[in-house]
Coordinates of C-alpha atoms in Angstrom, one line a residue:
M204 CA -82.7 6.6 -43.2
H205 CA -82.2 6.3 -39.5
I206 CA -80.9 3.0 -38.2
G207 CA -80.5 2.4 -34.5
L208 CA -81.0 0.3 -31.4
V209 CA -83.8 0.3 -28.9
L210 CA -82.8 -0.8 -25.4
E211 CA -85.2 -2.0 -22.7
C212 CA -82.2 -2.6 -20.4
D213 CA -83.4 -6.0 -19.3
Y214 CA -81.4 -8.1 -16.9
R215 CA -81.5 -11.8 -17.2
D216 CA -81.9 -14.5 -14.5
G217 CA -78.9 -14.6 -12.3
A218 CA -77.5 -11.2 -13.3
T219 CA -77.4 -8.2 -11.2
Q220 CA -78.7 -4.7 -11.7
E221 CA -75.1 -3.4 -11.8
Q222 CA -74.4 -5.9 -14.7
A223 CA -77.5 -4.7 -16.5
F224 CA -76.1 -1.1 -16.5
E225 CA -72.7 -2.3 -17.7
E226 CA -74.3 -4.3 -20.5
T227 CA -76.4 -1.3 -21.6
F228 CA -73.3 0.9 -21.8
A229 CA -71.4 -1.8 -23.6
L230 CA -74.1 -2.0 -26.3
V231 CA -74.0 1.8 -26.6
E232 CA -70.3 1.7 -27.2
T233 CA -70.8 -1.0 -29.8
A234 CA -73.4 1.1 -31.6
E235 CA -71.2 4.1 -31.6
A236 CA -68.1 2.2 -32.9
G237 CA -70.3 0.5 -35.5
G238 CA -71.6 3.6 -37.0
L239 CA -75.3 3.3 -36.1
H240 CA -77.3 6.5 -36.0
G241 CA -78.8 6.3 -32.6
V242 CA -79.8 4.4 -29.5
W243 CA -83.3 4.7 -28.0
L244 CA -84.3 4.0 -24.4
A245 CA -87.6 2.6 -23.4
E246 CA -89.3 3.6 -20.2
R247 CA -90.5 0.8 -17.9
H248 CA -91.7 1.0 -14.3
F249 CA -92.1 -1.7 -11.7
A250 CA -90.5 -4.2 -14.0
A251 CA -89.2 -6.4 -11.2
P252 CA -88.3 -10.1 -11.5
R253 CA -91.3 -12.4 -11.8
R254 CA -91.6 -14.4 -8.6
P255 CA -94.5 -14.9 -8.9
L256 CA -96.4 -12.3 -10.9
D257 CA -97.0 -9.3 -8.6
A258 CA -99.8 -6.8 -8.5
F259 CA -98.3 -4.6 -11.3
G260 CA -97.8 -7.5 -13.7
A261 CA -94.0 -7.6 -13.4
G262 CA -92.3 -10.0 -15.8
I263 CA -89.0 -9.3 -17.5
P264 CA -87.0 -7.1 -15.1
S265 CA -85.6 -3.8 -16.4
I266 CA -83.5 -1.0 -14.9
V267 CA -84.7 1.8 -17.3
S268 CA -87.2 3.6 -15.1
A269 CA -85.4 6.9 -15.5
P270 CA -84.5 7.1 -19.3
L271 CA -83.5 10.8 -19.3
V272 CA -80.9 10.1 -16.6
M273 CA -79.6 7.2 -18.7
A274 CA -79.7 9.4 -21.8
S275 CA -77.5 11.9 -20.1
A276 CA -75.0 9.3 -19.1
I277 CA -75.0 7.9 -22.7
A278 CA -74.5 11.4 -24.1
A279 CA -71.5 11.9 -21.9
R280 CA -70.0 8.6 -23.1
T281 CA -70.5 9.2 -26.8
K282 CA -69.6 11.8 -29.5
R283 CA -71.8 11.1 -32.4
L284 CA -74.8 8.9 -31.6
R285 CA -78.3 10.4 -31.3
V286 CA -79.9 9.5 -28.0
G287 CA -83.6 8.9 -28.1
I288 CA -86.4 8.3 -25.6
A289 CA -88.9 5.6 -26.8
V290 CA -91.0 6.8 -25.2
S291 CA -91.3 9.1 -22.3
V292 CA -94.7 8.4 -20.6
L293 CA -95.8 12.0 -20.1
P294 CA -98.8 11.4 -17.9
L295 CA -96.5 10.0 -15.2
C296 CA -94.3 13.1 -15.0
H297 CA -94.7 16.7 -14.0
P298 CA -94.5 18.6 -17.3
I299 CA -92.3 21.4 -16.1
R300 CA -89.8 19.0 -14.6
M301 CA -89.9 17.0 -17.8
A302 CA -89.2 20.1 -19.9
E303 CA -86.3 21.1 -17.7
E304 CA -84.7 17.7 -17.7
A305 CA -85.1 17.0 -21.4
A306 CA -83.7 20.4 -22.3
T307 CA -80.8 19.7 -20.0
V308 CA -80.0 16.4 -21.7
D309 CA -80.3 18.2 -25.1
H310 CA -77.5 20.6 -23.9
V311 CA -75.4 17.8 -22.4
S312 CA -75.5 16.0 -25.7
R313 CA -75.0 19.2 -27.7
G314 CA -78.2 18.7 -29.7
R315 CA -78.3 14.9 -30.0
L316 CA -81.6 14.2 -28.1
D317 CA -84.7 12.8 -29.8
F318 CA -87.8 13.1 -27.6
G319 CA -90.3 10.3 -28.1
V320 CA -93.5 10.6 -26.2
G321 CA -96.5 8.4 -25.4
R322 CA -98.9 7.4 -22.7
S323 CA -98.3 3.7 -22.6
G324 CA -100.9 1.1 -23.4
F325 CA -100.7 -0.7 -20.0
A326 CA -102.2 0.6 -16.8
R327 CA -99.8 -1.1 -14.3
A328 CA -97.3 1.8 -14.2
Y329 CA -100.2 4.2 -13.5
E330 CA -101.4 2.0 -10.6
G331 CA -97.9 2.2 -9.1
Y332 CA -97.8 6.0 -9.4
G333 CA -101.3 6.4 -8.1
I334 CA -102.6 8.0 -11.3
P335 CA -106.0 6.8 -12.8
Y336 CA -105.4 5.4 -16.2
E337 CA -108.6 6.9 -17.4
E338 CA -106.9 10.3 -17.1
S339 CA -104.0 9.3 -19.3
R340 CA -105.2 10.7 -22.6
E341 CA -106.1 14.1 -21.2
R342 CA -103.0 14.2 -19.1
F343 CA -100.8 13.4 -22.1
Q344 CA -102.3 16.2 -24.2
E345 CA -102.0 18.8 -21.5
S346 CA -98.5 17.7 -20.5
L347 CA -97.3 18.0 -24.1
E348 CA -98.9 21.4 -24.4
V349 CA -97.1 22.6 -21.3
I350 CA -93.7 21.2 -22.4
L351 CA -93.9 22.9 -25.8
K352 CA -94.9 26.2 -24.1
A353 CA -92.0 25.9 -21.7
W354 CA -89.5 25.3 -24.6
T355 CA -90.8 28.0 -27.0
Q356 CA -91.9 30.9 -24.8
D357 CA -89.7 33.1 -22.7
R358 CA -92.4 33.2 -20.0
F359 CA -95.9 31.6 -20.0
S360 CA -99.0 31.0 -18.1
H361 CA -101.2 27.9 -18.3
Q362 CA -104.7 27.1 -16.9
G363 CA -105.6 23.5 -17.4
K364 CA -107.5 20.6 -15.9
Y365 CA -104.4 19.1 -14.2
F366 CA -101.9 21.9 -14.1
T367 CA -101.9 25.7 -13.5
F368 CA -98.9 28.0 -13.9
K369 CA -98.7 31.8 -13.8
D370 CA -95.9 33.7 -15.5
V371 CA -93.2 31.1 -15.2
C372 CA -89.8 31.1 -17.1
V373 CA -88.5 27.6 -17.6
L374 CA -84.7 27.2 -18.2
P375 CA -82.7 25.9 -19.9
K376 CA -84.4 26.2 -23.3
P377 CA -83.4 23.3 -25.6
Y378 CA -80.1 23.3 -27.5
Q379 CA -82.0 22.3 -30.7
K380 CA -84.3 25.0 -32.0
P381 CA -87.1 25.3 -31.4
Y382 CA -86.9 22.0 -29.5
P383 CA -85.6 18.4 -29.9
P384 CA -87.4 16.3 -32.6
L385 CA -90.6 15.0 -31.3
R386 CA -92.0 11.5 -32.2
M387 CA -95.2 9.9 -30.9
A388 CA -95.9 6.2 -30.3
A389 CA -98.9 4.8 -32.1
T390 CA -100.1 1.4 -30.8
T391 CA -103.9 1.5 -31.3
S392 CA -106.1 2.0 -34.4
V393 CA -107.5 5.3 -33.1
T394 CA -104.0 6.8 -32.5
F395 CA -102.7 6.6 -36.1
P396 CA -105.1 9.2 -37.6
Q397 CA -104.9 11.4 -34.5
V398 CA -101.2 11.7 -34.7
G399 CA -101.4 12.2 -38.5
R400 CA -103.7 15.1 -38.0
M401 CA -101.3 16.6 -35.4
G402 CA -98.4 16.3 -37.9
Y403 CA -96.0 14.4 -35.8
P404 CA -93.6 11.6 -36.7
I405 CA -94.5 8.2 -35.2
F406 CA -93.0 5.0 -33.8
V407 CA -94.7 1.8 -34.7
G408 CA -93.9 -1.8 -33.9
L409 CA -94.7 -5.4 -34.8
R410 CA -95.6 -6.7 -31.4
G411 CA -99.3 -5.8 -31.3
F412 CA -99.7 -5.7 -35.1
D413 CA -98.7 -8.0 -38.0
V414 CA -97.4 -6.4 -41.2
P415 CA -100.8 -6.2 -43.1
D416 CA -102.5 -4.6 -40.0
L417 CA -99.6 -2.1 -39.6
A418 CA -99.7 -1.2 -43.3
R419 CA -103.5 -0.5 -43.0
H420 CA -102.9 1.7 -40.0
L421 CA -100.1 3.6 -41.7
N422 CA -102.4 4.4 -44.6
A423 CA -104.8 6.0 -42.1
Y424 CA -101.9 8.0 -40.5
R425 CA -100.8 9.2 -43.9
D426 CA -104.3 10.0 -45.1
A427 CA -104.9 12.1 -42.0
W428 CA -101.5 13.8 -42.4
R429 CA -102.3 14.9 -45.9
Q430 CA -105.9 15.9 -45.2
A431 CA -104.6 18.2 -42.4
G432 CA -102.4 19.9 -44.9
H433 CA -99.0 18.9 -43.6
P434 CA -96.2 18.7 -46.2
G435 CA -94.9 15.3 -47.2
A436 CA -96.4 12.0 -46.2
G437 CA -95.4 11.5 -42.6
D438 CA -92.4 10.0 -40.9
V439 CA -92.4 6.5 -39.6
L440 CA -89.8 4.6 -37.5
L441 CA -90.3 0.9 -37.1
R442 CA -89.2 -0.9 -34.0
I443 CA -88.5 -4.6 -34.7
P444 CA -86.6 -7.4 -32.9
A445 CA -83.4 -8.3 -34.8
Y446 CA -80.8 -11.0 -34.2
V447 CA -77.9 -11.7 -36.5
A448 CA -75.5 -14.6 -36.6
D449 CA -73.2 -16.3 -39.0
T450 CA -75.5 -19.3 -39.6
V451 CA -79.2 -19.7 -40.0
A452 CA -79.3 -22.3 -37.3
E453 CA -77.6 -20.1 -34.7
A454 CA -79.6 -17.1 -35.6
L455 CA -82.9 -18.9 -35.1
A456 CA -81.9 -21.0 -32.1
D457 CA -80.1 -18.5 -29.9
P458 CA -83.1 -16.1 -29.3
E459 CA -86.0 -18.6 -29.6
E460 CA -86.7 -19.2 -25.9
S461 CA -86.2 -15.6 -24.9
T462 CA -88.4 -14.4 -27.8
M463 CA -91.3 -16.8 -27.1
R464 CA -91.2 -15.8 -23.4
S465 CA -91.5 -12.2 -24.3
Y466 CA -94.4 -12.6 -26.6
R467 CA -96.3 -14.9 -24.2
R468 CA -95.9 -12.3 -21.5
L469 CA -97.0 -9.6 -24.0
A470 CA -100.2 -11.7 -24.6
E471 CA -100.8 -11.8 -20.8
N472 CA -100.4 -8.0 -20.6
F473 CA -102.8 -7.4 -23.4
A474 CA -105.3 -9.8 -21.7
R475 CA -105.0 -8.1 -18.3
S476 CA -105.3 -4.6 -19.8
A477 CA -108.3 -5.3 -21.9
G478 CA -111.4 -4.0 -20.2
G479 CA -109.4 -2.2 -17.5
P480 CA -110.4 1.2 -16.2
G481 CA -109.9 3.9 -18.8
T482 CA -108.6 1.3 -21.4
Q483 CA -109.6 2.1 -24.9
A484 CA -110.0 -0.4 -27.7
T485 CA -110.8 -3.3 -25.4
E486 CA -111.8 -5.6 -28.3
E487 CA -108.6 -4.8 -30.1
R488 CA -106.5 -5.7 -27.0
S489 CA -108.5 -8.9 -26.5
Q490 CA -107.9 -10.0 -30.1
R491 CA -104.2 -9.3 -29.7
A492 CA -104.0 -11.3 -26.5
E493 CA -105.7 -14.2 -28.2
R494 CA -103.6 -14.1 -31.3
L495 CA -100.3 -13.8 -29.4
S496 CA -101.1 -16.5 -26.9
Q497 CA -101.3 -19.0 -29.7
V498 CA -98.6 -17.7 -32.0
T499 CA -95.8 -20.0 -33.0
Y500 CA -92.1 -19.1 -33.3
H501 CA -92.4 -19.9 -37.0
E502 CA -95.2 -17.4 -37.4
L503 CA -93.2 -14.7 -35.5
L504 CA -90.2 -15.3 -37.8
Q505 CA -92.5 -14.9 -40.8
D506 CA -94.1 -11.7 -39.8
R507 CA -92.7 -9.9 -36.7
L508 CA -89.0 -10.6 -36.4
A509 CA -85.8 -10.0 -38.4
Y510 CA -83.6 -13.0 -37.4
G511 CA -81.0 -14.7 -39.6
T512 CA -77.7 -14.2 -41.3
P513 CA -76.7 -10.7 -42.3
E514 CA -78.0 -11.3 -45.8
M515 CA -81.4 -12.5 -44.5
V516 CA -81.8 -9.7 -42.1
A517 CA -80.8 -7.0 -44.6
Q518 CA -83.3 -8.5 -47.1
R519 CA -86.1 -8.6 -44.5
L520 CA -85.5 -5.0 -43.5
R521 CA -85.2 -3.7 -47.0
H522 CA -88.6 -5.4 -47.8
L523 CA -90.2 -3.7 -44.8
M524 CA -88.8 -0.3 -45.6
D525 CA -90.2 -0.5 -49.1
E526 CA -93.6 -2.0 -48.1
L527 CA -94.2 0.3 -45.2
K528 CA -92.4 3.4 -46.6
L529 CA -90.3 3.8 -43.5
S530 CA -88.0 6.6 -42.5
G531 CA -85.9 4.2 -40.5
V532 CA -85.7 1.2 -38.2
I533 CA -84.7 0.8 -34.6
V534 CA -83.9 -2.8 -33.8
E535 CA -84.4 -4.5 -30.4
P536 CA -81.3 -6.8 -30.0
N537 CA -82.4 -9.0 -27.0
V538 CA -86.1 -9.5 -26.9
G539 CA -87.0 -11.0 -23.5
G540 CA -83.6 -10.3 -22.1
G541 CA -82.5 -13.9 -22.1
V542 CA -79.8 -14.1 -24.8
P543 CA -76.3 -14.2 -23.4
K544 CA -74.4 -10.9 -23.3
E545 CA -71.6 -12.0 -25.6
K546 CA -74.0 -13.3 -28.2
V547 CA -76.0 -10.0 -28.1
E548 CA -72.9 -7.9 -28.6
R549 CA -71.8 -10.2 -31.5
S550 CA -75.2 -9.8 -33.1
V551 CA -75.1 -6.0 -32.8
R552 CA -71.6 -5.9 -34.3
L553 CA -72.7 -8.1 -37.3
F554 CA -75.7 -5.9 -37.7
A555 CA -73.6 -2.7 -37.8
Q556 CA -70.8 -4.1 -40.0
E557 CA -72.7 -6.3 -42.5
V558 CA -76.4 -5.3 -42.4
V559 CA -76.5 -1.5 -42.1
P560 CA -74.2 -0.7 -45.1
S561 CA -76.6 -2.5 -47.4
L562 CA -79.6 -0.5 -46.1
R563 CA -78.2 3.0 -46.8

C-alpha cells in the first residue's frame, strides 16, 4: 500500500515564489521524517496569479512547471522517499530530452523515481507552447513509444508523424530496470479501458468524478485489463485532498475557503475546455462544470474530500481503499493553496503520525 503526498507547489496571496519553493521542500522533509512512502509533483504551466483571468485561464499560482528539476532536488535532499511525477505532460516535451532527463533523475535518486504520464485535460498549456491540443493524443502515444525505445534499446531508429530519429543511442539508461515504474492518468471515461488494455497502472482522482462514477470507470479499467490478458486486476492510486486537525471544527473550517475556491475554478476550467479544439468528451466536461459550479462544501466533504480528525480521515481512506480496491492513496494537503503554511505542516505531521499507521 503506497501512501504519499501530491504537491502542486502553489503559493498563496502575499507570498513569494521563493517562499513557495521553501514550503515545498519543508513538506518533503516532513514526509520523509514521517515515514510516508513518496511525494508526487504535479506539472502546471502558465499558472500565474489571477489578476484578472488571463488568456491561459490562470488561477491558483504554482511554481512547478519543471517537475523533473524539482524531483532531482528532492532526491538530493532525501534518502528514502520515492519521488513521483503526477504527471509529466508528454506532448509538451521532446521525447528524447524527456527520456534523458527522467533517466538522469532515476540515477540521482538511486532508483527512487516513479514516472507518471498524461496529456492533460486542459488546452491552456498547449496554447502557451504553441501546440494544437487536437494533436495531444497522437503526440502522447508517439512520445511514450520513443521514450520506451530510448530506455530499452541500445540504439534505435524511429519514423513517426511528429518525430524521426535514425540510429540514436540515448544515455543514460535508467537506474531501475528496464525503466522506472510507469503510471498513467485517467480522467475521462474513454481513457480507463484504453489504459486497462495497455496494462499500465493508473492515477485517478475525485475532482472530476464522484465515488460512484469512479467505481464504474474502474470496473471498465479492470475489465479491459483482464480481457487483454494482463495478470492481476490492475493497479490504482487515488489522489484525494486530505486535511487533518485535532478537532472536527478546525479540520473543516481551516481549508473551507481554499477548497471551495479550488473547486469553483475547476468548474470554470471544465466549462472553458468543453467544446474546445481537439477536446474529447465535451458533454462529459460540460456536466462536470455544471455539477461543480453548484456543489456545496457539505457535498464535497461527503464525497470528494478526506477532512477531519485522524480517526475520521483514517476511516474515510480505509473505506475508499476497500470500495475502490486501491493500491494506495496520495493526498493533496493544501487544495487551493490558501491554508497557512504552519497549519499545512501540522496536518501533514498528524497524517503521517496518526493516520498512516492505521492504513498499513
